[in-house]
Structure formats: structure tokens, C-alpha cells
Short mmCIF file of C-alpha atoms in Angstrom, two decimals:
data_model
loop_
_atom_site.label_atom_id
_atom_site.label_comp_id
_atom_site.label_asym_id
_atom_site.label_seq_id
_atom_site.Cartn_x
_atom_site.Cartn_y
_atom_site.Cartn_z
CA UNK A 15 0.00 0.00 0.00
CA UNK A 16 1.06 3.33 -0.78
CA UNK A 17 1.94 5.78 2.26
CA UNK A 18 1.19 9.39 2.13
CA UNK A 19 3.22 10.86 -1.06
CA UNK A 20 4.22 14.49 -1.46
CA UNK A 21 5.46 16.40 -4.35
CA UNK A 22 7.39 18.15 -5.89
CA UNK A 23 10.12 16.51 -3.48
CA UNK A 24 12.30 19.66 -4.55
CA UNK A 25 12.31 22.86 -5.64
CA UNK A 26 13.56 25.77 -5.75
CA UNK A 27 11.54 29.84 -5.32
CA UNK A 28 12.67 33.19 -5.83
CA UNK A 29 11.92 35.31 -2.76
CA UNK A 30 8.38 36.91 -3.18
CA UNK A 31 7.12 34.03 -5.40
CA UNK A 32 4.82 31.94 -4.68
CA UNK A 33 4.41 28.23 -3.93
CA UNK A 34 2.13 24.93 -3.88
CA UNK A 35 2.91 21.85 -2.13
CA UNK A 36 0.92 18.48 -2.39
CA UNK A 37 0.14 15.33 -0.32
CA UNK A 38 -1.77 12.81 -0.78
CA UNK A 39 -2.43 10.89 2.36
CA UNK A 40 -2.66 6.98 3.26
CA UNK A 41 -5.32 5.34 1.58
CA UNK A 42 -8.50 5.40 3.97
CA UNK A 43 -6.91 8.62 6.28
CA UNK A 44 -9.05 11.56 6.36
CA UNK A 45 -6.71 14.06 8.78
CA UNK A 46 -3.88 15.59 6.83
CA UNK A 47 -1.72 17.85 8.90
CA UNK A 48 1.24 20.62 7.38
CA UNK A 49 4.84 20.31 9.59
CA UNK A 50 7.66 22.72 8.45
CA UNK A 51 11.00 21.61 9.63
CA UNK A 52 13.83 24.54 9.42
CA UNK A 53 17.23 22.98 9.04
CA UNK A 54 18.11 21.73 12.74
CA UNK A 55 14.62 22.66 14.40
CA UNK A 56 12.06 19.68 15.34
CA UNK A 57 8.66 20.23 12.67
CA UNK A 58 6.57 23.22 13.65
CA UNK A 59 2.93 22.31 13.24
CA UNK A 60 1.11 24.50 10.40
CA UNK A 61 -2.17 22.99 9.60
CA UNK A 62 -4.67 20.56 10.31
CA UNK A 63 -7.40 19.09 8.31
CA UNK A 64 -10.17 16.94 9.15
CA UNK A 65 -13.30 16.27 6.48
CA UNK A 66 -12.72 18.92 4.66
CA UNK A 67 -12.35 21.31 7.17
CA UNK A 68 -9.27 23.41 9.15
CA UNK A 69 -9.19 21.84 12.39
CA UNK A 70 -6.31 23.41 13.87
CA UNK A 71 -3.75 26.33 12.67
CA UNK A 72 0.07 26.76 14.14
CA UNK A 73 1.88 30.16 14.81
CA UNK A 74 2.11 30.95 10.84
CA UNK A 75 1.70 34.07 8.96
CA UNK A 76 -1.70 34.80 7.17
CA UNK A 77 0.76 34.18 3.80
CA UNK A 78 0.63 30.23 4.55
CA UNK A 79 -2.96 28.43 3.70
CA UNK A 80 -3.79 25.35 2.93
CA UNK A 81 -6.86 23.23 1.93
CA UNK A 82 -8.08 20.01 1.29
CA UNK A 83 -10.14 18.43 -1.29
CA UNK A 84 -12.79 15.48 -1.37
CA UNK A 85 -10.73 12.72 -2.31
CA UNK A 86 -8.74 14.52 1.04
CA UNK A 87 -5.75 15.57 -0.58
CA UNK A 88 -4.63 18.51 0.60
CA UNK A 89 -2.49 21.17 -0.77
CA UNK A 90 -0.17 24.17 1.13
CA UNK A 91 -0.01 27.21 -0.31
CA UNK A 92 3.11 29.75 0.72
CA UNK A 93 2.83 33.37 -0.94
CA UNK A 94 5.26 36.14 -0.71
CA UNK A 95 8.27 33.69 -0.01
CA UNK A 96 11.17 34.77 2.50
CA UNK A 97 14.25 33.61 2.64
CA UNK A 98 13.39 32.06 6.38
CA UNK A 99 10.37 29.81 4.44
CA UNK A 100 13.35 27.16 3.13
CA UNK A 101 12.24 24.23 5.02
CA UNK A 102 11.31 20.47 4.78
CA UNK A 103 7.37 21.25 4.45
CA UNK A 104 6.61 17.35 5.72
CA UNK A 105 2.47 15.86 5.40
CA UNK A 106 1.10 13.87 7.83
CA UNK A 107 -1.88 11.51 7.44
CA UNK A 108 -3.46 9.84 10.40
CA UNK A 109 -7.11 8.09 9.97
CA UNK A 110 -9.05 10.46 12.21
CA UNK A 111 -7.76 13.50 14.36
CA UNK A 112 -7.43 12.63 18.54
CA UNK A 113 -5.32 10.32 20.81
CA UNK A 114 -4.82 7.15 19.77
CA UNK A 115 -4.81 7.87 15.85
CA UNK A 116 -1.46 7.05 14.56
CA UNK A 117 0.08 9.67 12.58
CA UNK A 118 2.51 8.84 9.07
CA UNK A 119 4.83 11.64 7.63
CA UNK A 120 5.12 11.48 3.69
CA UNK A 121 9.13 12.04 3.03
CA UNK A 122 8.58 15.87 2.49
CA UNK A 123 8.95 18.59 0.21
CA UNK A 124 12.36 20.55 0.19
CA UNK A 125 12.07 24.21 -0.40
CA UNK A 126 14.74 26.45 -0.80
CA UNK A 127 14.24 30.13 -1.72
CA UNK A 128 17.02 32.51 -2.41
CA UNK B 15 9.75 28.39 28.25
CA UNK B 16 10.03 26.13 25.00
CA UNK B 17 7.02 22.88 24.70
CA UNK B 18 9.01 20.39 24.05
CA UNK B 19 12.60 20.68 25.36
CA UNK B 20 15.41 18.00 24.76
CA UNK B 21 18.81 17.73 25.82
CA UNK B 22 21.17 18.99 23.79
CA UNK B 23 23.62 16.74 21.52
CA UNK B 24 24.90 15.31 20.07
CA UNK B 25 26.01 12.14 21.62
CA UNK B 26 28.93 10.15 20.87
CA UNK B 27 28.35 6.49 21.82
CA UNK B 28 30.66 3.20 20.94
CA UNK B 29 28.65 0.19 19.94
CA UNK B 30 27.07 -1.50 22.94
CA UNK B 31 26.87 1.30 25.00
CA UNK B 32 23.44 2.62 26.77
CA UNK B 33 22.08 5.51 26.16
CA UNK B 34 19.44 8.15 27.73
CA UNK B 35 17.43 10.77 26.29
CA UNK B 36 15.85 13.09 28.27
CA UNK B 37 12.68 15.20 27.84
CA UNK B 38 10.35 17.72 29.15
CA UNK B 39 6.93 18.98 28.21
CA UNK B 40 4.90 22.02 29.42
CA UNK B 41 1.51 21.57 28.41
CA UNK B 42 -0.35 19.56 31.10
CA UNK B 43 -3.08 19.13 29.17
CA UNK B 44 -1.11 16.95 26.66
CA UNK B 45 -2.83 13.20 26.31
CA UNK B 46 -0.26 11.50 24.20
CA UNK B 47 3.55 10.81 24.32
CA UNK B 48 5.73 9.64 21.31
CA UNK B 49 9.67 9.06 20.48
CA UNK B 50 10.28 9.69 16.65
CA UNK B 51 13.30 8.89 14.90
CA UNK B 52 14.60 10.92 12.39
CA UNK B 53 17.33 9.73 9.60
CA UNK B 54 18.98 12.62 7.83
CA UNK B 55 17.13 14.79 5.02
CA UNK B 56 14.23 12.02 5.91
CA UNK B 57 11.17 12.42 7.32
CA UNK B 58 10.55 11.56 10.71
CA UNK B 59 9.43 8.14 12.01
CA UNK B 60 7.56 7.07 14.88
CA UNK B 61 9.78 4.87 17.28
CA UNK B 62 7.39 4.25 20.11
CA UNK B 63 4.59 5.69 21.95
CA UNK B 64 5.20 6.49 25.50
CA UNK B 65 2.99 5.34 28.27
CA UNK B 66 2.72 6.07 32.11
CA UNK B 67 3.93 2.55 32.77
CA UNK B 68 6.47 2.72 30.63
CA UNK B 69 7.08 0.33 27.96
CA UNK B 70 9.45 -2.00 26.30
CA UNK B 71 10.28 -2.90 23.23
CA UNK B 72 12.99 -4.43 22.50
CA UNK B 73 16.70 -2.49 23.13
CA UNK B 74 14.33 0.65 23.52
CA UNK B 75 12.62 1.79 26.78
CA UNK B 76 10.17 4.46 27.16
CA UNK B 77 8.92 6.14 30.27
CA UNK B 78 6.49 8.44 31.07
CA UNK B 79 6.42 10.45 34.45
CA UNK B 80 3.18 12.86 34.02
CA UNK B 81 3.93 14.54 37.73
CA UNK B 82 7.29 15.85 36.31
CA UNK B 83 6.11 16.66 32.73
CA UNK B 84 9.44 14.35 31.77
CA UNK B 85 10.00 11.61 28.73
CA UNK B 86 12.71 9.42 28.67
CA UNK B 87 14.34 7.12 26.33
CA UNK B 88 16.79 4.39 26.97
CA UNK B 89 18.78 2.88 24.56
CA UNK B 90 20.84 -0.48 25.34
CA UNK B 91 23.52 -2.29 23.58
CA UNK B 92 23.96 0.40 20.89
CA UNK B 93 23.96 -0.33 17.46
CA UNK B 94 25.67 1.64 14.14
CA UNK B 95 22.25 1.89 12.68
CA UNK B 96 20.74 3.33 15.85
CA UNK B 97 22.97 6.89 14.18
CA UNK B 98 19.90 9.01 13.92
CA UNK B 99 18.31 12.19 15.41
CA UNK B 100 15.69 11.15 18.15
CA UNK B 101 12.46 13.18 18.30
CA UNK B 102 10.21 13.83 21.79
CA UNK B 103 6.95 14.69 21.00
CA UNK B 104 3.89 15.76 22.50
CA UNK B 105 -0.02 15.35 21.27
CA UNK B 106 -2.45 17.99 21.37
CA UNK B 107 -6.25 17.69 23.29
CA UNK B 108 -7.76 14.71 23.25
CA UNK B 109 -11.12 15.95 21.43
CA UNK B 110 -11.36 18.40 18.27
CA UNK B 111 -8.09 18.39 17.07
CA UNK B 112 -4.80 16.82 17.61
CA UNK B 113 -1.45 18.19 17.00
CA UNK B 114 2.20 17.22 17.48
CA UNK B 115 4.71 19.40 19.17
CA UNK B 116 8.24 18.39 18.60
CA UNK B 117 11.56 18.97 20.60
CA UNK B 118 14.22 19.99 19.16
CA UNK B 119 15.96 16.68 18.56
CA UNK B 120 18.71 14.88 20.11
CA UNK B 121 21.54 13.41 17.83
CA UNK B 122 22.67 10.13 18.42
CA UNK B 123 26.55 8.99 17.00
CA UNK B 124 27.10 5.45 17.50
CA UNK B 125 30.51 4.08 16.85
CA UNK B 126 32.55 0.82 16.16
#
């Protein structure tokens, strides 16, 4: 079975451009949550989704969004890119949201913007 | 005061050796414990969950003391592929919405 697959798993923005990411979770999962991981930092929580809906949002700027779609993909959207956005932007699929749902990281997106 | 707060590293270990990892959390509220495992430039992995009894499994034990608001990890008889960064993390509420909240990592160097 196919885990949770992001993409593009690299790429590279100009500062003030823009940005999609994609994940696809776990067949089955209906949470998708948004890490970013700055280069020697634990991931920072972003976004969740549950059903459709934004169940929980981290300390981010209004320039990071995100949705998801009925098939519950989900896609993160970065606008006005700063130099301080290159990250691993890592997905996470779990089956439901709450304790005891087991949550599975896709292997991430690198971004780097200079 | 940071969430999630690890010792620092990284530690150097020969093969065989034990090894502790230490943790904190400030969030009372939190409902779930985890150790992650992180090769480099991959994503993270979930070792083990951490419960108040602490658990087993294997070379790796996990223990939970929810008085202190401390994590622990022990690692015996040290391996080459146990080289990795290890991850303490916290879970969110236990209705609406659950999140994780990550330390900063502790780096593990195991040698021949």
C-alpha cells in the first residue's frame, strides 16, 4: 500500500514568489496535517485538516494556507516567499484526528528560496 | 519556556553502549507521548509511543512520568544503525483536534 506521497520533493523559489505543495495521504486517512522543519529545528505544526475542514492552525503568517479536497488531498499554499520559508514542508496523514490515531509523515517537500 | 525541550547533543556512543534521552513537556493538558526517529534529510518516524507505565520494546525503553512533565528514552547495547536524530513529541487535546509538538531533537553517534 502506498503511504502518504508528497510532491514536488524539490524545488527551488525566488523570494516573493509563490508556492504549492501536495500530499496525498494513506489510503482510507481523512486528517492531513502541514509540519515545516527549518534545518536543525524539530517540525513546527502549520495545519490541520479533518473532512474537509481546518481543524487546527500553528503560529504561521496569514501568507501560509492550505486546503483540502474530497478525495482529502490537501495542498499548502506559501505566498510572498522569505528567505526564512526554506524548510522540509513534511504531510502527515493519520485516519481520524485525537489520541490514539497514529500519525505517518510522507518524506517531504524541500524548499529552498534565495 | 520552549514545549518540548530535549537535551542537547549530540552524543557520541561506541557500539554497545546505553544511552538516555531526556525530555520535558509544558503543556499539562497533553494526552499523548511519542519518540520519533529521524534519519537525515528524511522524514521523521515514529519509534514508540510512550505510556505512564512505561514500555518495552525491545533495546528501547520508554517512560512516562506525568507529575514531572518528563519523557525518557533508553537505549541499550547500541547499534551503528541506531545513528539518527531522536524526536520527543507531544499530542495535542484529546477531542477536536490533535497536534504534534516536537523537541528539538537529540543526535545520536554510534561508533565501532
Amino acid at each position: 500500500d502506498a503511504g502518504v506521497t508528497q510532491s514536488p520533493t524539490h524545488l527551488i523559489k525566488t523570494r516573493g514568489q509563490h508556492v504549492t505543495l501536495r500530499c496525498s495521504p494513506i489510503s482510507g486517512h481523512k486528517s492531513v496535517s502541514w509540519y515545516q522543519q527549518v534545518l536543525g529545528q524539530g517540525p513546527q505544526f502549520i495545519f490541520q485538516y479533518y473532512e474537509k475542514e481546518e481543524r487546527g492552525r500553528g503560529n504561521f503568517p496569514d501568507r501560509f494556507s492550505a486546503r483540502q479536497f474530497p478525495n482529502y488531498s490537501s495542498e499548502l499554499n506559501v505566498n510572498a516567499l522569505l528567505l526564512g520559508d526554506s524548510a522540509l514542508y513534511l504531510c502527515a496523514s493519520s485516519l481520524a484526528t485525537g489520541v490514539g490515531n497514529t500519525i505517518y509523515f510522507g518524506e517531504g517537500s524541500w524548499l529552498t528560496v534565495v | 519556556r520552549k514545549e518540548v525541550e530535549q537535551d542537547p547533543g549530540p552524543f557520541n556512543v561506541p557500539e554497545g553502549a546505553t544511552v538516555a534521552f531526556n525530555c520535558t513537556y509544558s503543556n499539562s493538558a497533553s494526552q499523548s507521548f511519542f519518540w520519533y526517529r529521524q534519519d537525515c534529510r528524511k522524514e521523521p518516524k515514529l519509534l514508540m509511543s510512550v505510556y505512564s507505565s512505561g514500555n518495552e520494546d525491545g533495546r528501547f525503553t520508554a517512560q512516562l512520568n506525568r507529575a514531572s512533565q518528563y519523557i525518557s528514552l533508553l537505549i541499550r547495547d547500541s547499534k551503528l544503525s541506531d545513528s539518527a536524530t531522536y524526536l520527543c513529541v507531544v499530542g495535542g487535546p484529546p477531542s477536536g483536534y490533535s497536534t504534534l509538538t516536537f523537541g528539538k531533537g537529540t543526535m545520536l553517534l554510534v561508533s565501532p
